[in-house]
PDB file of C-alpha atoms in Angstrom:
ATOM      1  CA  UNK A  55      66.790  -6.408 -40.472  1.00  0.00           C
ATOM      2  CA  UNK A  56      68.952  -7.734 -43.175  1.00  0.00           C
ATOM      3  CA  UNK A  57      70.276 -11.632 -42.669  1.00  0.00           C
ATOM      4  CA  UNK A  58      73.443 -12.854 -41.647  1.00  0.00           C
ATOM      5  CA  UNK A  59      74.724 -16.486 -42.690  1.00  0.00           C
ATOM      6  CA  UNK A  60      77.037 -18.014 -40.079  1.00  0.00           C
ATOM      7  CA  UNK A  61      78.647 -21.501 -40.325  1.00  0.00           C
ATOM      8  CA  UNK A  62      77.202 -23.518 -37.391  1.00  0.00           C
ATOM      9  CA  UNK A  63      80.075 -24.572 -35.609  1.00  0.00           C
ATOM     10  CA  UNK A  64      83.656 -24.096 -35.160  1.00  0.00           C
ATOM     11  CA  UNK A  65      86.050 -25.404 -32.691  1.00  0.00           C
ATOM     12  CA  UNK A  66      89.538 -23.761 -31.792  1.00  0.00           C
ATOM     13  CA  UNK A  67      92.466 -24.973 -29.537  1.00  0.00           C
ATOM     14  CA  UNK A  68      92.930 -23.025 -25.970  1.00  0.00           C
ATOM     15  CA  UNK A  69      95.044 -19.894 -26.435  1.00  0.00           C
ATOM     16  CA  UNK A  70      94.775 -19.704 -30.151  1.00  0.00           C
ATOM     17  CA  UNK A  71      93.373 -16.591 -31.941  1.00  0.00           C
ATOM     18  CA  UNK A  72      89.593 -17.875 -33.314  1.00  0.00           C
ATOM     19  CA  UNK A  73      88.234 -16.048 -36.257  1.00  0.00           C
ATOM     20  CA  UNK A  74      84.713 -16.539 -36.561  1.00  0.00           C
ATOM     21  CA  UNK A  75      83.023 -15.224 -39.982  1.00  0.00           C
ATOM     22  CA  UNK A  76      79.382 -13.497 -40.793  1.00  0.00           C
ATOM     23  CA  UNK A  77      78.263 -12.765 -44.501  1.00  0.00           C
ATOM     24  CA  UNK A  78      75.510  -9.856 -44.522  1.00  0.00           C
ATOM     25  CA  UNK A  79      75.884  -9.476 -48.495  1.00  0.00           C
ATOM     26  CA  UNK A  80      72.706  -7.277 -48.068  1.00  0.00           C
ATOM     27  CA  UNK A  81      73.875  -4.994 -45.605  1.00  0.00           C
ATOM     28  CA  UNK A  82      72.800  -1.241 -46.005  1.00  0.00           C
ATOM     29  CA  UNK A  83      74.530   1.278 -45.266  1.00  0.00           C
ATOM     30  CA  UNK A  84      72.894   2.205 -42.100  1.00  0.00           C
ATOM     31  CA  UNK A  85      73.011  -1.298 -40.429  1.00  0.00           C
ATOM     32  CA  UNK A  86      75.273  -1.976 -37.804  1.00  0.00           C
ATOM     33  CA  UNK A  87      76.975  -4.853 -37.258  1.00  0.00           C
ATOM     34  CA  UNK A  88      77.011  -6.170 -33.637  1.00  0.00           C
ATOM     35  CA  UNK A  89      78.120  -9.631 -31.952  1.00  0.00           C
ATOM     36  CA  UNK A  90      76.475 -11.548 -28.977  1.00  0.00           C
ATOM     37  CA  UNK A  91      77.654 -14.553 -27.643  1.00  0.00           C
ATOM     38  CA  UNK A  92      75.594 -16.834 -25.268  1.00  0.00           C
ATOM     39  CA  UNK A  93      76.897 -19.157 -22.849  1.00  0.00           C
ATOM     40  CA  UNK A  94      74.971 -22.309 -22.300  1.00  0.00           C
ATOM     41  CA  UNK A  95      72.041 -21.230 -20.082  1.00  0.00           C
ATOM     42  CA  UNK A  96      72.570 -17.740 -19.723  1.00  0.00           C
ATOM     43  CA  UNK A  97      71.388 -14.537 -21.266  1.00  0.00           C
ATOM     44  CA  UNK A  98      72.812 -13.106 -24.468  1.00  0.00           C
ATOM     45  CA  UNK A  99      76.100 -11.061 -24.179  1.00  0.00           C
ATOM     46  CA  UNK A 100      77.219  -7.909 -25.560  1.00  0.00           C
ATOM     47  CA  UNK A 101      80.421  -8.593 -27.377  1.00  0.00           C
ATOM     48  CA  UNK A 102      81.408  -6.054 -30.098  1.00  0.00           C
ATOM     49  CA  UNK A 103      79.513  -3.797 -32.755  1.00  0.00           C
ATOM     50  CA  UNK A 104      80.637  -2.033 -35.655  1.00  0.00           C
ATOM     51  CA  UNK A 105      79.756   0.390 -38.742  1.00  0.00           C
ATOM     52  CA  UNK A 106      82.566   0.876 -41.116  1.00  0.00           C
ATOM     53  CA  UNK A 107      86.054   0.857 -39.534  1.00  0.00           C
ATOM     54  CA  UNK A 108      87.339  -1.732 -37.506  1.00  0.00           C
ATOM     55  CA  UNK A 109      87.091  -2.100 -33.842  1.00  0.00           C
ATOM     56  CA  UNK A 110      88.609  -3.505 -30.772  1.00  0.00           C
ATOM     57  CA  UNK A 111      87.550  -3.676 -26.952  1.00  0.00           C
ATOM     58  CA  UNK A 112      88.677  -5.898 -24.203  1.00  0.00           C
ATOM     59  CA  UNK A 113      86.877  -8.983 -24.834  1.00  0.00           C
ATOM     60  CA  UNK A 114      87.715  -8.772 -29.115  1.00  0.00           C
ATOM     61  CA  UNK A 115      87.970  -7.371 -32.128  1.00  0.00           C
ATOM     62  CA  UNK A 116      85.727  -6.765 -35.108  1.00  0.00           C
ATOM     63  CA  UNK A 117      87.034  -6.998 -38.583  1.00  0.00           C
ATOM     64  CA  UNK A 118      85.047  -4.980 -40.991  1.00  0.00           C
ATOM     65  CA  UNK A 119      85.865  -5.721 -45.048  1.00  0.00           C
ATOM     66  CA  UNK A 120      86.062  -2.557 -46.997  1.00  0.00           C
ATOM     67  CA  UNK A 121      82.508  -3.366 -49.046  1.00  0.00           C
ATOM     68  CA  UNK A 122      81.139  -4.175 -45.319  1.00  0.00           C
ATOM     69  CA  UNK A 123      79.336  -7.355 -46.580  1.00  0.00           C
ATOM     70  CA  UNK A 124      81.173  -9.636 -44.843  1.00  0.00           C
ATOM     71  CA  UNK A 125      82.943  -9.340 -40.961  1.00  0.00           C
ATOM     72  CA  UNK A 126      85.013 -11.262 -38.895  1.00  0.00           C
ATOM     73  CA  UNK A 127      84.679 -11.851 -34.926  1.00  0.00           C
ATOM     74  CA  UNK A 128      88.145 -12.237 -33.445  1.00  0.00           C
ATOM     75  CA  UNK A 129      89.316 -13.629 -30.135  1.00  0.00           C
ATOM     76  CA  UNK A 130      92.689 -13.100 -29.655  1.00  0.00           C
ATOM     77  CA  UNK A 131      93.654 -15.858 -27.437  1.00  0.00           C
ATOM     78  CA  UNK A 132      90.605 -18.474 -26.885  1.00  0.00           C
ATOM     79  CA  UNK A 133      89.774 -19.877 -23.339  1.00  0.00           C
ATOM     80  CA  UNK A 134      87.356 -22.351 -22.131  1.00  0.00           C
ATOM     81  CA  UNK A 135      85.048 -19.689 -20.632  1.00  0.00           C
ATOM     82  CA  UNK A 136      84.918 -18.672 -24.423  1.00  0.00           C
ATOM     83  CA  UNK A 137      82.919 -21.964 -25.416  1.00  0.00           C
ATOM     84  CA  UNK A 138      79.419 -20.490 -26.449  1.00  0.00           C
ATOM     85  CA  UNK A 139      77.022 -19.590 -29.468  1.00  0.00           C
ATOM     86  CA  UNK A 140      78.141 -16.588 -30.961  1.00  0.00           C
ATOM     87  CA  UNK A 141      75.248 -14.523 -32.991  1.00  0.00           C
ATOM     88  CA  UNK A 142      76.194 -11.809 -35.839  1.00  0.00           C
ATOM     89  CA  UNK A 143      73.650  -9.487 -36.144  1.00  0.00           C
ATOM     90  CA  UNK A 144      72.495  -6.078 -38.447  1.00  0.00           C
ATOM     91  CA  UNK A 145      70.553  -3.591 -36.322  1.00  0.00           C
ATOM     92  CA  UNK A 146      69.337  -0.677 -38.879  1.00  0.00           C
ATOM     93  CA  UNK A 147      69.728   2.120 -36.766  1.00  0.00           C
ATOM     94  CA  UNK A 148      67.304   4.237 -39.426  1.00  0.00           C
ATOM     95  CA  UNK A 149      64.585   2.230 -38.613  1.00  0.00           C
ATOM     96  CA  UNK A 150      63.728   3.506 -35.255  1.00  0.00           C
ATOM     97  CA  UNK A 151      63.281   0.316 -33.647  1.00  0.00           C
ATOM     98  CA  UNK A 152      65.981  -0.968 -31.601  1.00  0.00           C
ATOM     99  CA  UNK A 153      65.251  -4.292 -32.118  1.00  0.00           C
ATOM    100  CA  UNK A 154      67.883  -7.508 -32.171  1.00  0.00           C
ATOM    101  CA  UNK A 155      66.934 -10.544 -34.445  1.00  0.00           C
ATOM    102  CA  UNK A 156      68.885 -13.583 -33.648  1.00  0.00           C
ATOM    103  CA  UNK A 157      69.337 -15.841 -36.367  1.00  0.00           C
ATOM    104  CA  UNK A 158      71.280 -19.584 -35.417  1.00  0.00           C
ATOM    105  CA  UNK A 159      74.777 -18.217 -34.497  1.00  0.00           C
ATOM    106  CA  UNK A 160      78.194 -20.066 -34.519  1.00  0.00           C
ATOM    107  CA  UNK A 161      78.642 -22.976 -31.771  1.00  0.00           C
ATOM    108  CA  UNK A 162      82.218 -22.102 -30.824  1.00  0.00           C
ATOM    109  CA  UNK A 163      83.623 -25.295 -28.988  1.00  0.00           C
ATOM    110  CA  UNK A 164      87.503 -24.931 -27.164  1.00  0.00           C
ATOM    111  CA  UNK A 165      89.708 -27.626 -26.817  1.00  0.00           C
ATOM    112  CA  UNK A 166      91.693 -27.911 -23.773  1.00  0.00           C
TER     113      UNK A 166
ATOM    114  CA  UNK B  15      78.825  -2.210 -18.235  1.00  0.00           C
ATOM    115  CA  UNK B  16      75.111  -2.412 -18.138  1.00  0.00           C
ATOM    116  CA  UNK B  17      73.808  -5.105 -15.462  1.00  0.00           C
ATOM    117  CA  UNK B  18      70.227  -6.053 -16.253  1.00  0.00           C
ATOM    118  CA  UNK B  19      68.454  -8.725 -13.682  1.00  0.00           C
ATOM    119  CA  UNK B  20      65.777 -11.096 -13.862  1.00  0.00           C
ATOM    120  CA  UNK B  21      64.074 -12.337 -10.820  1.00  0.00           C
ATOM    121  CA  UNK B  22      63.334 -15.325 -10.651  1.00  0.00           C
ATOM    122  CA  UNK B  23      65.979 -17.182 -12.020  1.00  0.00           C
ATOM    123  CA  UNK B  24      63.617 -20.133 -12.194  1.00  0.00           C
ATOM    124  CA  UNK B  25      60.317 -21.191 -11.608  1.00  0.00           C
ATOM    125  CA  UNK B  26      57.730 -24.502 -11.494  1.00  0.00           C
ATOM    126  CA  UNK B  27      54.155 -23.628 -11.575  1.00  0.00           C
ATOM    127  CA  UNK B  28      51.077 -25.269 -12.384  1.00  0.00           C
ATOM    128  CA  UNK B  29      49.020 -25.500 -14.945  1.00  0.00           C
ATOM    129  CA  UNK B  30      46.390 -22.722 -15.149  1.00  0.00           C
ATOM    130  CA  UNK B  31      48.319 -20.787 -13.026  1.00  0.00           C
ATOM    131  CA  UNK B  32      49.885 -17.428 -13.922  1.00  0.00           C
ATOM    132  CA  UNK B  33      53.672 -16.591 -12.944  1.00  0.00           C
ATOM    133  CA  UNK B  34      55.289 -13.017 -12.819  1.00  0.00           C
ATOM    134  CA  UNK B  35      58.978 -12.224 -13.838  1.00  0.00           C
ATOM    135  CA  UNK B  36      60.892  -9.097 -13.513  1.00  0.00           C
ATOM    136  CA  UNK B  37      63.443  -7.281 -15.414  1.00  0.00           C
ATOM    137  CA  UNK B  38      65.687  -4.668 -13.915  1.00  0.00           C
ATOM    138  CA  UNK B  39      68.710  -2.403 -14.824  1.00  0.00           C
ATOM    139  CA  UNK B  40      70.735  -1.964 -12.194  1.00  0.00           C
ATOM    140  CA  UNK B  41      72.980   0.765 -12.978  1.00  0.00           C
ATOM    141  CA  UNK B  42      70.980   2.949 -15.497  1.00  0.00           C
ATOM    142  CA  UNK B  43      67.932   3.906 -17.029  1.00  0.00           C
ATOM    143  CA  UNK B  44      66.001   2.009 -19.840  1.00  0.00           C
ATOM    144  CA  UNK B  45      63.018   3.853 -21.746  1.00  0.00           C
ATOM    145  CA  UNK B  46      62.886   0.326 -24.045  1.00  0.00           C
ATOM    146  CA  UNK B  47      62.819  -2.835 -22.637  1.00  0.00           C
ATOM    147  CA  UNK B  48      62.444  -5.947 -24.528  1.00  0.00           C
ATOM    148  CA  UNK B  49      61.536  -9.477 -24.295  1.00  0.00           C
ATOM    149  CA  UNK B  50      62.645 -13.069 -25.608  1.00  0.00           C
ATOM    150  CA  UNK B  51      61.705 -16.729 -25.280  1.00  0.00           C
ATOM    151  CA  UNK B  52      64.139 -19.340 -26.294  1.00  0.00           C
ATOM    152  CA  UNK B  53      63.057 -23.183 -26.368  1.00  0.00           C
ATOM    153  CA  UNK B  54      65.814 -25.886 -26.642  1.00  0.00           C
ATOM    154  CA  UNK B  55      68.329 -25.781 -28.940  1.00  0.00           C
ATOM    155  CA  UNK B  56      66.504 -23.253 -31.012  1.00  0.00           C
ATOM    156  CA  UNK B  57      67.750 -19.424 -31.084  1.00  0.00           C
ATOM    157  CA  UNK B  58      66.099 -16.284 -29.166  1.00  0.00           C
ATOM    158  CA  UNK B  59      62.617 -15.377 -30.614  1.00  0.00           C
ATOM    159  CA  UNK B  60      61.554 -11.574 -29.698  1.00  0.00           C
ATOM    160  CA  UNK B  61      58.079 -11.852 -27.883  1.00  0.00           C
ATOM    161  CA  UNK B  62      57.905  -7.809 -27.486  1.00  0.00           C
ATOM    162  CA  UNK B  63      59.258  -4.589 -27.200  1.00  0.00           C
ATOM    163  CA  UNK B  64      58.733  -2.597 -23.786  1.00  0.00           C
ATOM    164  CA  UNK B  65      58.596   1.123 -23.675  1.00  0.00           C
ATOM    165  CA  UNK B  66      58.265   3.030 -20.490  1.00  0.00           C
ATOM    166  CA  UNK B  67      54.824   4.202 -19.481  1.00  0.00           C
ATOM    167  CA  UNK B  68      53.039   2.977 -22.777  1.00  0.00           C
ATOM    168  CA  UNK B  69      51.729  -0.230 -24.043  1.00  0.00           C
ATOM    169  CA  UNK B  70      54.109  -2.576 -25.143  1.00  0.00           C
ATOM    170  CA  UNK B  71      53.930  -4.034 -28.686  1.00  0.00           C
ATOM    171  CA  UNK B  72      54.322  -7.276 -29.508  1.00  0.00           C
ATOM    172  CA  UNK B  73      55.087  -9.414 -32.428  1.00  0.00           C
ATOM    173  CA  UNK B  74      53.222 -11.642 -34.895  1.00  0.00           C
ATOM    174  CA  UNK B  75      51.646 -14.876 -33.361  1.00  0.00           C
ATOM    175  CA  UNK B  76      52.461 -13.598 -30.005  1.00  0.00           C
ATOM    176  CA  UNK B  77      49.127 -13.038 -27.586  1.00  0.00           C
ATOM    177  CA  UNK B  78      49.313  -9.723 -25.451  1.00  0.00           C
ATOM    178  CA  UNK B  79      46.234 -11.471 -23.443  1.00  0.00           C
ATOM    179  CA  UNK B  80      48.315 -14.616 -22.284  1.00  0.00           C
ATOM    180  CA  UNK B  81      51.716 -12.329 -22.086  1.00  0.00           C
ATOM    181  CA  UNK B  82      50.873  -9.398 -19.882  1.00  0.00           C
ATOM    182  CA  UNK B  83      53.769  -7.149 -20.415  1.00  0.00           C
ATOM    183  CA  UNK B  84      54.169  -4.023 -17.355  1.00  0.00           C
ATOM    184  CA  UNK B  85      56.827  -1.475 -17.548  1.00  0.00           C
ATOM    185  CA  UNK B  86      56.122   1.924 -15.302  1.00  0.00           C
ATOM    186  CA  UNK B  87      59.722   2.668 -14.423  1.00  0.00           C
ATOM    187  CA  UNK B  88      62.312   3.519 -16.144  1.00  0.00           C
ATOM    188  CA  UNK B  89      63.637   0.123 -13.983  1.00  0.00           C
ATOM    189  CA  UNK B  90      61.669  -2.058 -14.267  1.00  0.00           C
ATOM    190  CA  UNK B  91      59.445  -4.225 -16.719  1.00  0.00           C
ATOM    191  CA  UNK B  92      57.468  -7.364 -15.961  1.00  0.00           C
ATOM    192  CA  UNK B  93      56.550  -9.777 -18.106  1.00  0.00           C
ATOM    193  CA  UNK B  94      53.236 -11.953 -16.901  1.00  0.00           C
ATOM    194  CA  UNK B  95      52.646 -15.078 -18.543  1.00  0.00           C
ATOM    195  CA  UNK B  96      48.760 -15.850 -17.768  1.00  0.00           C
ATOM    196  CA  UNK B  97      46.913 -19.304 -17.331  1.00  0.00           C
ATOM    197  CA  UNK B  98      50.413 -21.287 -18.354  1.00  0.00           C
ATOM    198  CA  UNK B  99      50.233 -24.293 -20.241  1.00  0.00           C
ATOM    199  CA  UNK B 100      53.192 -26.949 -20.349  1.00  0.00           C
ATOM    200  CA  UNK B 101      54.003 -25.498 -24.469  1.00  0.00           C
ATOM    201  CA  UNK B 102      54.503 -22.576 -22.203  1.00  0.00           C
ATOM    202  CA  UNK B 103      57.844 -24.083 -20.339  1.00  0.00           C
ATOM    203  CA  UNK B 104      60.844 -21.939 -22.057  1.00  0.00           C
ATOM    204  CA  UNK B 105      63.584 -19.926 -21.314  1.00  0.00           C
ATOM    205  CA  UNK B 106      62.170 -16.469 -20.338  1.00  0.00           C
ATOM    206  CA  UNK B 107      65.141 -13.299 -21.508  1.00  0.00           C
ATOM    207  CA  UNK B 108      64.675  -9.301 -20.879  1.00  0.00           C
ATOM    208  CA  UNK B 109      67.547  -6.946 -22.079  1.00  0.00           C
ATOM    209  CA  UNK B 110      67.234  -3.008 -21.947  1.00  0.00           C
ATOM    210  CA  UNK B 111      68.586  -0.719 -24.556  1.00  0.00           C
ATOM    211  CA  UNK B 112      71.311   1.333 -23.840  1.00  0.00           C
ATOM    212  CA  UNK B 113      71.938   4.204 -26.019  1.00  0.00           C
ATOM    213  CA  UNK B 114      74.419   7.724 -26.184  1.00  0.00           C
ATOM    214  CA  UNK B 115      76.287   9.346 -28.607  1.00  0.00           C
ATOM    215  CA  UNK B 116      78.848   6.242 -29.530  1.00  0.00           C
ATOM    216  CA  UNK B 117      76.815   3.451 -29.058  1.00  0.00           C
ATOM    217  CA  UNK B 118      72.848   1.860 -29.190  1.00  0.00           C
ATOM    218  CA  UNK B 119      72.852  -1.424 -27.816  1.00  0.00           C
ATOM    219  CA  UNK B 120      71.069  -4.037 -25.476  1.00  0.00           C
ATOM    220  CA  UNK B 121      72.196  -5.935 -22.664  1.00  0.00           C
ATOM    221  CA  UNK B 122      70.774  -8.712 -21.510  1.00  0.00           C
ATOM    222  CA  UNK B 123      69.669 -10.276 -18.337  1.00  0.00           C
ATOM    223  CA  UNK B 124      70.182 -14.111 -17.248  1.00  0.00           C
ATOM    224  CA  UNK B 125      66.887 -15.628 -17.952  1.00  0.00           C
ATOM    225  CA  UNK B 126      64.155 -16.916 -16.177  1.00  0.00           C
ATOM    226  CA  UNK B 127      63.542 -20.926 -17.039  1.00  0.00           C
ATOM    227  CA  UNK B 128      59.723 -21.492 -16.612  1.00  0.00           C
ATOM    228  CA  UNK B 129      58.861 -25.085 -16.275  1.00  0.00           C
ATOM    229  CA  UNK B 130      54.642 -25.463 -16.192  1.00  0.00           C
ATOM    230  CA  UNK B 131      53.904 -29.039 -15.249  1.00  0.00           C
TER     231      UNK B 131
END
């Protein structure tokens, strides 16, 4: 799978929007892009995922740039219960193999 | 969406002894099953990949011998860790894939912490 960079932490005031970056300058064109987040001591969870156009569910949105080598998690309005490691990650879905390969993620801190 | 379980949630063994966790999905169906260790403060390494009725294959450095890995339903997988040693004590993770026309995903149970003393 190709490699996402991701800065190591951020921190963002309660209620604000957070916008938390990946660069996948390596991307091809049959990678997704998905986002986990993990709360402390918990299992991985499914957040968002992506190919070209941009996307939005309940729990965010997923900013795609136009050359899709770089993306942008968003949380609209940031809570405490947000307050977790937040993992970009390409899944080739050419390959065949379904796997997930977690690289360091974003510590995402809230301040009350 | 998806609810995968992992039973138990934690565990204290023994050394030498061997200690059985299972995986689940709940709600659905999951031909591939996979499964993670994560040690403090470090991210999740994939151990293996789980596929219904075969043998499951695992990844570089990881030893199918000391990590028996079981999945004959489409429900359930089980991942054995053998003779456990104390560099053994991690954070234990199973997700299943989910896939369809729109998406190909996993989702992820809640661990299993393994403590060998």
């Amino acid at each position: 799978d190709a490699k996402t960079t991701q800065p190591n932490s951020m921190e963002s005031n309660e209620e604000e929007p957070v916008h938390l970056p990946c660069n996948h300058s390596t991307i091809s064109g049959t990678d997704y892009i998905h986002w986990y987040r993990q709360l402390p001591s918990q299992g991985p969870e499914y957040v968002i995922h992506g190919l070209t156009s941009n996307v939005n569910n309940r729990m965010a949105s997923l900013a795609i740039a136009e050359d899709r080598k770089s993306s942008t998690l968003i949380l609209h309005r940031a809570t405490l219960r947000d307050a977790a490691v937040y993992y970009c990650i390409l899944r080739d879905s050419g390959a065949g193999s379904y796997q997930l390969t977690f690289g360091k993620g974003t510590k995402l801190s809230v301040i009350p | 969406g998806a609810v995968v379980s992992q039973h138990p949630s934690w565990v204290i063994c023994k050394s030498g002894t061997s200690v059985k966790i299972e995986c689940r999905s709940l709600d659905f169906q999951a031909t591939t099953m996979f499964w993670y260790r994560q040690f403090p403060k470090q991210s999740l390494m994939l151990m293996a990949t789980s596929n219904e009725g075969s043998k499951a294959t695992y990844e570089q450095g990881v030893e199918k011998d000391k990590f028996l890995i079981n999945h004959a339903s489409l429900t359930l997988s089980t991942l054995t860790v053998t003779s456990a040693h104390p560099e053994d004590s991690s954070f234990y993770i199973c997700s299943a894939r989910v896939s369809g026309r729109r998406t190909d995903t996993q989702y992820f149970g809640p661990g299993t912490r393994l403590t060998v003393l």
